[in-house]
Amino acid sequence: MRIIFLFLLSVCTLFSFELTLNTGRENNQAFAVLHVKNDLEFACQKITIEDKIHFECDIAGVVDNKLNDQSFAAFDLKFIKSPQKIKMIILPKVDARMFDSSQNIYIDKELSLSNAHKSKNFTFIFMPELIQPKNYDGINFNIDFPHESLPYIGALDLNSNPVIVPQSADINTYLRIKNDYDKGNYTQVETDASNAIKRYPSSVFMSEFILYKLRAQNQLHTQDPSVRDRKILDQMILDAKNWARTFTSDRNFFEVYYIMLRTYIALSQPSNIEYTMSILNNEPNNYFSQLAKLDYADYLYSLREREKAIDIYENTYFNTKNLDLAARAAMSLAKDFILNNRMSMALQYINTILKANPEYFGKDVSRSLELAKLFDQHKQYEISSNIYKNILNKITPIDKNYEEILKNLALSLSKTQNTNETKKYLDLYLKKYLYDGKYIDEIKKTNDEVSFYLEDNNATFLHKRYAMLMKEYSQKDENIVNKALDKDIELYYKEGNFSAVLAYKKQIEDKKLSNASKILEKAAIDILNQDLKSDNCINAVNTFMKFKSYEIGQKIEGKKQMLNCFVRTSKLEQAIEYADKNYNEDPIFYGLQKASMLYDNKQYGQVLKIAKDIANSRILKSDEENFKAYYLQFLSYLKINEYNKAIKILKILESFPMNFTMIEAYDTLVSYADDHKMQTTILTYAPKAIDYQNLKGINLYSPNLEFIYLDALAKTNQNEKSLDILVDLLKLKLSDEDRARALYMQSLTYEKMKNIQAQKESLEQCLKLKPSSWQNLCRDKNQMIK
């Protein structure tokens, strides 16, 4: 059976809504089973219209994600989104039935027939010629079977068939090993897996036994050089190779090769490391292949091959879709920047992790601790305390590093302005380790120092008071609860803690509190203005979309910056909608912005209409705005192959003061002319762009512009001009391939001018460059003239 997970929706009401589709065949007949689950109850019902049925489900809540309609072989799925709920419509293409799956018929002692159409779990079955249930007019009562045993068919193999073996103890062993591994009991996993391999040589779980043994050994014997045993590492290699030969189609194949790579690194075997890495590189998008690259980069870094390692870190950081891999690469880059005295870059990478994936610090404790200590050494206490805090949130008090991390967190915070938070962690340490703490003296001293900065904070007292009232009266008096909530929100707003106000969004909307709703809107506007002022477009767009129904985008100061944020974050649909909404405030600005976006979206007809209207408008415009209106027309005409109209607009553009955008226009025209074999156009406009570039000393469009022009000059035998262009071109910083091309063209020009000595010199310079196809031409030509 094939299982497809469609999507998991994140809903503002703090529950999850999940759709799962299973498909398969039975008796050569295709079928589909759709499961609909939600943390809270929702309603589904069957609708019959003119002998055709469909199902409708109403799910309360506001979904952040954009829901797309889906079409499958057995049914169509449609979504209708409203402010407070989602309506999901299921349109069967074959026979279908709906079941309330909230009751567990194997566990519940009493089953009842429900007609309420409300549940947390519905199942829909789709199959041609599906047998429909018969309706019996009989007694309706709940079924009670308290003494019946649960159904049991034994263990299943990977094809869902019963496993027939003399004993099934290997199943329990496998489950115990898996559970211990998930808990981090790696020593026990290694022992139990080794015993299982010996006791159950014919087990269907043999691949898993070996795999979990290798996984546990990877954690135990490759991480810390002080505990490595060469015999164990050598055996790990043998086990991994045997596993890979035996289970070549196993989905964990690349994980085993990743473990093999780590083992070779621990054994310091360069040739085997390179060979294993070459195999892993065959699947560049595989998670373990990417993870292996990071371990390989660490290995290279330890060998002082820093540049190669940095290339791998950066490539992973900018290209992987896995947040954990990106975070690990960022940590390695940050460490390198700290060691090379580039703290601002290190902070940039760590702040990105703290925003996008702070949980990773608790998943990679050893690297995180090393990095936090480096930041401490460089007096970056805000960052180091954030790292310690995220580690502490992921580990338990029984962890061997817990006390040290708690101590480091408290001490780092004590060197910041976060006095209350410092006191919180100091008190936590004293509570846990007052009598036997390793760092008790240091903590007590710091606690005494921090006490000087503590004041009687009335706001903190009031927040606690309001929280106590909301908790105490949650079941007694809703008016008191609402008033306490109102006051708490007002106080947070007065403190400038707008994020705390926004955290109450669901409660405010659910309770329909008028005053709190106004404060919520004001806080959202303030946060959006802050995000725009700090040029934080990602947060700005997120805040805008989260509060779109409040129209906060029309109540902010920097509307033009908001539009720019939509463009920068590739929210084209929202950007165009926002430009239209604010068009009347500045028709020229928003019109040009919209035209530019439509051009990027290849809607050239609409671009021409808007740009012409702006150019012909009597509204006062700057030269820059006029120029852009004509420039967009020029580009659009070229895109739709209206060459003559484009040239006409180009003449208008040439009447404006010369600027670099004009060079871009010439370059676009020259490239167009090159594609359409227009030699005259190239000879006319290419020198204009080249001359202006040379005048300003900035060659943005070289060498492509010069090569197109040189081809045209060669075809018209303008050898002297060609040499002038080539002399200037060769003064630029070119790649070896482009320089070889230029030298080869220079040699051909000298050949036409019958200057053999100069031709030889050009070819000799070409042959000194790195190999390329142009250098090959130089070599061939050089051999011909010898």
Tab-separated table of N, CA and C in Angstrom, residues 272-401:
chain	number	residue	atom	x	y	z
A	272	ASN	N	40.309	6.243	2.013
A	272	ASN	CA	38.974	5.683	2.246
A	272	ASN	C	37.943	6.780	2.496
A	273	ILE	N	38.367	7.853	3.117
A	273	ILE	CA	37.460	8.996	3.338
A	273	ILE	C	37.011	9.564	1.995
A	274	GLU	N	37.984	9.769	1.100
A	274	GLU	CA	37.663	10.342	-0.210
A	274	GLU	C	36.768	9.401	-1.016
A	275	TYR	N	37.043	8.091	-0.959
A	275	TYR	CA	36.236	7.127	-1.711
A	275	TYR	C	34.799	7.096	-1.188
A	276	THR	N	34.653	7.037	0.128
A	276	THR	CA	33.305	7.000	0.721
A	276	THR	C	32.550	8.278	0.411
A	277	MET	N	33.254	9.392	0.438
A	277	MET	CA	32.605	10.670	0.133
A	277	MET	C	32.142	10.712	-1.317
A	278	SER	N	32.906	10.086	-2.214
A	278	SER	CA	32.512	10.071	-3.633
A	278	SER	C	31.215	9.300	-3.833
A	279	ILE	N	31.008	8.245	-3.052
A	279	ILE	CA	29.756	7.485	-3.133
A	279	ILE	C	28.599	8.318	-2.593
A	280	LEU	N	28.811	8.962	-1.476
A	280	LEU	CA	27.753	9.786	-0.889
A	280	LEU	C	27.381	10.948	-1.797
A	281	ASN	N	28.335	11.437	-2.566
A	281	ASN	CA	28.063	12.559	-3.469
A	281	ASN	C	27.151	12.182	-4.629
A	282	ASN	N	26.935	10.869	-4.821
A	282	ASN	CA	26.030	10.446	-5.894
A	282	ASN	C	24.589	10.845	-5.622
A	283	GLU	N	24.268	11.082	-4.365
A	283	GLU	CA	22.911	11.530	-3.988
A	283	GLU	C	23.040	12.853	-3.229
A	284	PRO	N	23.306	13.965	-3.947
A	284	PRO	CA	23.599	15.229	-3.268
A	284	PRO	C	22.449	15.773	-2.425
A	285	ASN	N	21.208	15.357	-2.735
A	285	ASN	CA	20.063	15.883	-1.989
A	285	ASN	C	19.677	15.006	-0.800
A	286	ASN	N	20.345	13.862	-0.644
A	286	ASN	CA	20.040	12.986	0.485
A	286	ASN	C	20.511	13.647	1.784
A	287	TYR	N	19.713	13.512	2.836
A	287	TYR	CA	20.046	14.164	4.109
A	287	TYR	C	21.417	13.723	4.613
A	288	PHE	N	21.686	12.399	4.577
A	288	PHE	CA	22.953	11.914	5.128
A	288	PHE	C	24.135	12.255	4.222
A	289	SER	N	23.875	12.419	2.919
A	289	SER	CA	24.949	12.881	2.036
A	289	SER	C	25.339	14.314	2.386
A	290	GLN	N	24.330	15.138	2.651
A	290	GLN	CA	24.620	16.524	3.025
A	290	GLN	C	25.281	16.594	4.399
A	291	LEU	N	24.797	15.742	5.322
A	291	LEU	CA	25.404	15.708	6.655
A	291	LEU	C	26.858	15.254	6.561
A	292	ALA	N	27.089	14.282	5.680
A	292	ALA	CA	28.452	13.779	5.495
A	292	ALA	C	29.380	14.878	4.988
A	293	LYS	N	28.866	15.734	4.121
A	293	LYS	CA	29.685	16.830	3.610
A	293	LYS	C	30.160	17.737	4.747
A	294	LEU	N	29.286	17.953	5.727
A	294	LEU	CA	29.677	18.806	6.855
A	294	LEU	C	30.742	18.135	7.710
A	295	ASP	N	30.609	16.795	7.932
A	295	ASP	CA	31.662	16.088	8.665
A	295	ASP	C	32.963	16.095	7.873
A	296	TYR	N	32.828	15.952	6.548
A	296	TYR	CA	34.008	15.984	5.678
A	296	TYR	C	34.657	17.368	5.740
A	297	ALA	N	33.828	18.422	5.777
A	297	ALA	CA	34.361	19.785	5.880
A	297	ALA	C	35.089	19.981	7.209
A	298	ASP	N	34.517	19.427	8.309
A	298	ASP	CA	35.202	19.505	9.607
A	298	ASP	C	36.566	18.819	9.534
A	299	TYR	N	36.593	17.688	8.831
A	299	TYR	CA	37.830	16.932	8.659
A	299	TYR	C	38.853	17.780	7.888
A	300	LEU	N	38.400	18.420	6.797
A	300	LEU	CA	39.300	19.271	6.013
A	300	LEU	C	39.798	20.460	6.843
A	301	TYR	N	38.895	21.027	7.630
A	301	TYR	CA	39.267	22.184	8.463
A	301	TYR	C	40.348	21.783	9.462
A	302	SER	N	40.217	20.559	10.007
A	302	SER	CA	41.227	20.090	10.968
A	302	SER	C	42.576	19.884	10.301
A	303	LEU	N	42.558	19.646	8.971
A	303	LEU	CA	43.808	19.494	8.216
A	303	LEU	C	44.328	20.830	7.690
A	304	ARG	N	43.690	21.939	8.134
A	304	ARG	CA	44.053	23.296	7.741
A	304	ARG	C	43.767	23.582	6.267
A	305	GLU	N	42.851	22.817	5.694
A	305	GLU	CA	42.371	23.127	4.348
A	305	GLU	C	41.121	23.988	4.497
A	306	ARG	N	41.337	25.169	5.034
A	306	ARG	CA	40.228	26.029	5.438
A	306	ARG	C	39.332	26.429	4.273
A	307	GLU	N	39.910	26.825	3.152
A	307	GLU	CA	39.094	27.331	2.046
A	307	GLU	C	38.143	26.269	1.514
A	308	LYS	N	38.616	25.032	1.382
A	308	LYS	CA	37.742	23.959	0.913
A	308	LYS	C	36.605	23.724	1.906
A	309	ALA	N	36.954	23.732	3.181
A	309	ALA	CA	35.932	23.511	4.212
A	309	ALA	C	34.895	24.626	4.192
A	310	ILE	N	35.366	25.871	4.087
A	310	ILE	CA	34.434	27.005	4.075
A	310	ILE	C	33.509	26.932	2.871
A	311	ASP	N	34.030	26.511	1.715
A	311	ASP	CA	33.181	26.363	0.520
A	311	ASP	C	32.035	25.387	0.781
A	312	ILE	N	32.344	24.274	1.469
A	312	ILE	CA	31.303	23.275	1.772
A	312	ILE	C	30.298	23.837	2.753
A	313	TYR	N	30.784	24.501	3.807
A	313	TYR	CA	29.862	25.100	4.782
A	313	TYR	C	28.910	26.089	4.099
A	314	GLU	N	29.488	26.962	3.275
A	314	GLU	CA	28.656	27.987	2.631
A	314	GLU	C	27.679	27.374	1.640
A	315	ASN	N	28.143	26.390	0.870
A	315	ASN	CA	27.261	25.739	-0.094
A	315	ASN	C	26.079	25.073	0.612
A	316	THR	N	26.368	24.406	1.729
A	316	THR	CA	25.286	23.767	2.497
A	316	THR	C	24.355	24.806	3.077
A	317	TYR	N	24.914	25.852	3.654
A	317	TYR	CA	24.095	26.884	4.301
A	317	TYR	C	23.127	27.540	3.315
A	318	PHE	N	23.616	27.852	2.117
A	318	PHE	CA	22.783	28.590	1.178
A	318	PHE	C	21.882	27.698	0.330
A	319	ASN	N	22.157	26.390	0.260
A	319	ASN	CA	21.405	25.539	-0.664
A	319	ASN	C	20.545	24.463	-0.017
A	320	THR	N	20.862	24.052	1.209
A	320	THR	CA	20.069	22.971	1.809
A	320	THR	C	18.690	23.462	2.199
A	321	LYS	N	17.726	22.544	2.155
A	321	LYS	CA	16.362	22.852	2.592
A	321	LYS	C	16.139	22.401	4.024
A	322	ASN	N	17.130	21.725	4.617
A	322	ASN	CA	17.004	21.212	5.976
A	322	ASN	C	17.516	22.255	6.966
A	323	LEU	N	16.655	22.689	7.877
A	323	LEU	CA	17.031	23.752	8.818
A	323	LEU	C	18.170	23.336	9.739
A	324	ASP	N	18.184	22.053	10.157
A	324	ASP	CA	19.242	21.598	11.057
A	324	ASP	C	20.601	21.617	10.364
A	325	LEU	N	20.630	21.168	9.104
A	325	LEU	CA	21.895	21.185	8.354
A	325	LEU	C	22.367	22.619	8.138
A	326	ALA	N	21.425	23.498	7.823
A	326	ALA	CA	21.780	24.908	7.638
A	326	ALA	C	22.328	25.498	8.937
A	327	ALA	N	21.703	25.121	10.070
A	327	ALA	CA	22.158	25.638	11.363
A	327	ALA	C	23.555	25.139	11.693
A	328	ARG	N	23.813	23.858	11.431
A	328	ARG	CA	25.147	23.335	11.727
A	328	ARG	C	26.204	24.024	10.867
A	329	ALA	N	25.895	24.209	9.564
A	329	ALA	CA	26.841	24.904	8.687
A	329	ALA	C	27.075	26.324	9.179
A	330	ALA	N	26.009	26.993	9.609
A	330	ALA	CA	26.135	28.364	10.109
A	330	ALA	C	27.008	28.419	11.362
A	331	MET	N	26.876	27.418	12.244
A	331	MET	CA	27.701	27.386	13.450
A	331	MET	C	29.180	27.240	13.092
A	332	SER	N	29.462	26.392	12.106
A	332	SER	CA	30.863	26.213	11.699
A	332	SER	C	31.424	27.491	11.097
A	333	LEU	N	30.595	28.168	10.287
A	333	LEU	CA	31.036	29.439	9.699
A	333	LEU	C	31.244	30.492	10.785
A	334	ALA	N	30.327	30.537	11.756
A	334	ALA	CA	30.451	31.514	12.837
A	334	ALA	C	31.733	31.285	13.633
A	335	LYS	N	32.028	30.026	13.921
A	335	LYS	CA	33.260	29.707	14.655
A	335	LYS	C	34.485	30.196	13.880
A	336	ASP	N	34.487	29.959	12.575
A	336	ASP	CA	35.616	30.402	11.752
A	336	ASP	C	35.750	31.921	11.775
A	337	PHE	N	34.621	32.619	11.686
A	337	PHE	CA	34.664	34.083	11.705
A	337	PHE	C	35.198	34.605	13.044
A	338	ILE	N	34.797	33.964	14.152
A	338	ILE	CA	35.300	34.392	15.462
A	338	ILE	C	36.809	34.195	15.520
A	339	LEU	N	37.271	33.034	15.075
A	339	LEU	CA	38.708	32.734	15.127
A	339	LEU	C	39.516	33.654	14.222
A	340	ASN	N	38.837	34.239	13.218
A	340	ASN	CA	39.528	35.142	12.296
A	340	ASN	C	39.138	36.604	12.521
A	341	ASN	N	38.651	36.891	13.741
A	341	ASN	CA	38.371	38.264	14.174
A	341	ASN	C	37.363	38.990	13.280
A	342	ARG	N	36.329	38.266	12.876
A	342	ARG	CA	35.247	38.877	12.094
A	342	ARG	C	33.939	38.659	12.864
A	343	MET	N	33.846	39.331	13.994
A	343	MET	CA	32.732	39.091	14.911
A	343	MET	C	31.384	39.462	14.316
A	344	SER	N	31.310	40.527	13.521
A	344	SER	CA	30.016	40.944	12.975
A	344	SER	C	29.418	39.858	12.097
A	345	MET	N	30.250	39.184	11.304
A	345	MET	CA	29.751	38.100	10.463
A	345	MET	C	29.322	36.903	11.303
A	346	ALA	N	30.081	36.610	12.357
A	346	ALA	CA	29.708	35.505	13.246
A	346	ALA	C	28.354	35.773	13.881
A	347	LEU	N	28.149	37.006	14.336
A	347	LEU	CA	26.871	37.371	14.954
A	347	LEU	C	25.727	37.254	13.962
A	348	GLN	N	26.002	37.595	12.725
A	348	GLN	CA	24.957	37.515	11.698
A	348	GLN	C	24.471	36.083	11.524
A	349	TYR	N	25.403	35.139	11.465
A	349	TYR	CA	25.013	33.732	11.283
A	349	TYR	C	24.287	33.193	12.515
A	350	ILE	N	24.778	33.515	13.706
A	350	ILE	CA	24.146	32.985	14.916
A	350	ILE	C	22.768	33.591	15.126
A	351	ASN	N	22.616	34.866	14.826
A	351	ASN	CA	21.294	35.481	14.946
A	351	ASN	C	20.301	34.852	13.982
A	352	THR	N	20.784	34.423	12.827
A	352	THR	CA	19.908	33.729	11.874
A	352	THR	C	19.416	32.417	12.466
A	353	ILE	N	20.318	31.667	13.117
A	353	ILE	CA	19.903	30.408	13.760
A	353	ILE	C	18.905	30.704	14.873
A	354	LEU	N	19.192	31.723	15.685
A	354	LEU	CA	18.311	32.050	16.807
A	354	LEU	C	16.912	32.425	16.333
A	355	LYS	N	16.813	32.981	15.143
A	355	LYS	CA	15.501	33.346	14.607
A	355	LYS	C	14.827	32.159	13.927
A	356	ALA	N	15.598	31.399	13.142
A	356	ALA	CA	14.987	30.375	12.297
A	356	ALA	C	14.948	28.981	12.919
A	357	ASN	N	15.940	28.647	13.745
A	357	ASN	CA	16.005	27.270	14.258
A	357	ASN	C	16.738	27.220	15.593
A	358	PRO	N	16.244	27.939	16.614
A	358	PRO	CA	16.964	27.993	17.902
A	358	PRO	C	17.054	26.635	18.589
A	359	GLU	N	16.107	25.713	18.280
A	359	GLU	CA	16.113	24.403	18.929
A	359	GLU	C	17.370	23.601	18.588
A	360	TYR	N	18.038	23.965	17.485
A	360	TYR	CA	19.193	23.167	17.066
A	360	TYR	C	20.328	23.212	18.087
A	361	PHE	N	20.443	24.303	18.834
A	361	PHE	CA	21.518	24.395	19.816
A	361	PHE	C	21.414	23.260	20.835
A	362	GLY	N	20.182	22.843	21.144
A	362	GLY	CA	20.005	21.744	22.090
A	362	GLY	C	20.189	20.382	21.464
A	363	LYS	N	20.222	20.317	20.129
A	363	LYS	CA	20.440	19.039	19.434
A	363	LYS	C	21.926	18.770	19.209
A	364	ASP	N	22.721	19.804	19.206
A	364	ASP	CA	24.157	19.683	18.925
A	364	ASP	C	24.914	20.350	20.073
A	365	VAL	N	24.832	19.707	21.241
A	365	VAL	CA	25.293	20.344	22.480
A	365	VAL	C	26.786	20.655	22.457
A	366	SER	N	27.606	19.712	22.003
A	366	SER	CA	29.059	19.920	22.079
A	366	SER	C	29.491	21.118	21.234
A	367	ARG	N	29.004	21.210	19.999
A	367	ARG	CA	29.354	22.354	19.150
A	367	ARG	C	28.782	23.650	19.723
A	368	SER	N	27.551	23.574	20.230
A	368	SER	CA	26.914	24.773	20.783
A	368	SER	C	27.677	25.305	21.989
A	369	LEU	N	28.116	24.401	22.871
A	369	LEU	CA	28.880	24.828	24.049
A	369	LEU	C	30.204	25.465	23.642
A	370	GLU	N	30.861	24.854	22.673
A	370	GLU	CA	32.135	25.409	22.206
A	370	GLU	C	31.936	26.822	21.661
A	371	LEU	N	30.853	27.003	20.896
A	371	LEU	CA	30.585	28.308	20.304
A	371	LEU	C	30.195	29.327	21.371
A	372	ALA	N	29.353	28.916	22.315
A	372	ALA	CA	28.931	29.828	23.388
A	372	ALA	C	30.136	30.301	24.199
A	373	LYS	N	31.074	29.393	24.486
A	373	LYS	CA	32.262	29.777	25.250
A	373	LYS	C	33.134	30.763	24.466
A	374	LEU	N	33.183	30.594	23.139
A	374	LEU	CA	33.931	31.548	22.313
A	374	LEU	C	33.302	32.939	22.382
A	375	PHE	N	31.968	32.990	22.314
A	375	PHE	CA	31.287	34.285	22.426
A	375	PHE	C	31.508	34.899	23.810
A	376	ASP	N	31.506	34.063	24.845
A	376	ASP	CA	31.801	34.556	26.190
A	376	ASP	C	33.185	35.192	26.246
A	377	GLN	N	34.151	34.512	25.645
A	377	GLN	CA	35.523	35.012	25.651
A	377	GLN	C	35.634	36.366	24.953
A	378	HIS	N	34.742	36.592	23.968
A	378	HIS	CA	34.770	37.861	23.227
A	378	HIS	C	33.710	38.837	23.731
A	379	LYS	N	33.186	38.576	24.934
A	379	LYS	CA	32.260	39.470	25.639
A	379	LYS	C	30.954	39.706	24.884
A	380	GLN	N	30.526	38.710	24.123
A	380	GLN	CA	29.226	38.767	23.444
A	380	GLN	C	28.221	37.980	24.291
A	381	TYR	N	27.875	38.569	25.439
A	381	TYR	CA	27.110	37.821	26.436
A	381	TYR	C	25.647	37.618	26.042
A	382	GLU	N	25.057	38.543	25.312
A	382	GLU	CA	23.672	38.362	24.877
A	382	GLU	C	23.553	37.112	24.010
A	383	ILE	N	24.500	36.961	23.096
A	383	ILE	CA	24.472	35.800	22.195
A	383	ILE	C	24.772	34.518	22.962
A	384	SER	N	25.803	34.529	23.773
A	384	SER	CA	26.169	33.299	24.490
A	384	SER	C	25.040	32.870	25.422
A	385	SER	N	24.390	33.826	26.099
A	385	SER	CA	23.295	33.455	27.009
A	385	SER	C	22.115	32.885	26.228
A	386	ASN	N	21.863	33.416	25.024
A	386	ASN	CA	20.796	32.857	24.189
A	386	ASN	C	21.096	31.422	23.786
A	387	ILE	N	22.358	31.157	23.465
A	387	ILE	CA	22.742	29.787	23.101
A	387	ILE	C	22.581	28.861	24.294
A	388	TYR	N	23.107	29.261	25.457
A	388	TYR	CA	22.965	28.441	26.662
A	388	TYR	C	21.496	28.178	26.974
A	389	LYS	N	20.669	29.198	26.814
A	389	LYS	CA	19.247	29.062	27.139
A	389	LYS	C	18.584	28.030	26.224
A	390	ASN	N	18.906	28.072	24.955
A	390	ASN	CA	18.308	27.110	24.014
A	390	ASN	C	18.807	25.692	24.250
A	391	ILE	N	20.049	25.555	24.694
A	391	ILE	CA	20.546	24.219	25.057
A	391	ILE	C	19.791	23.717	26.282
A	392	LEU	N	19.663	24.583	27.275
A	392	LEU	CA	19.010	24.201	28.531
A	392	LEU	C	17.557	23.789	28.310
A	393	ASN	N	16.898	24.428	27.346
A	393	ASN	CA	15.499	24.103	27.067
A	393	ASN	C	15.320	22.713	26.475
A	394	LYS	N	16.396	22.148	25.913
A	394	LYS	CA	16.283	20.852	25.224
A	394	LYS	C	16.799	19.675	26.038
A	395	ILE	N	17.571	19.944	27.086
A	395	ILE	CA	18.133	18.841	27.863
A	395	ILE	C	17.415	18.737	29.200
A	396	THR	N	17.621	17.629	29.894
A	396	THR	CA	16.979	17.397	31.194
A	396	THR	C	18.007	17.551	32.315
A	397	PRO	N	17.538	17.743	33.561
A	397	PRO	CA	18.476	17.906	34.680
A	397	PRO	C	19.403	16.721	34.898
A	398	ILE	N	19.072	15.550	34.352
A	398	ILE	CA	19.957	14.400	34.550
A	398	ILE	C	21.108	14.381	33.549
A	399	ASP	N	21.071	15.275	32.583
A	399	ASP	CA	22.149	15.352	31.596
A	399	ASP	C	23.446	15.757	32.289
A	400	LYS	N	24.551	15.166	31.866
A	400	LYS	CA	25.840	15.414	32.525
A	400	LYS	C	26.292	16.872	32.404
A	401	ASN	N	25.803	17.565	31.376
A	401	ASN	CA	26.212	18.953	31.166
A	401	ASN	C	25.256	19.972	31.784
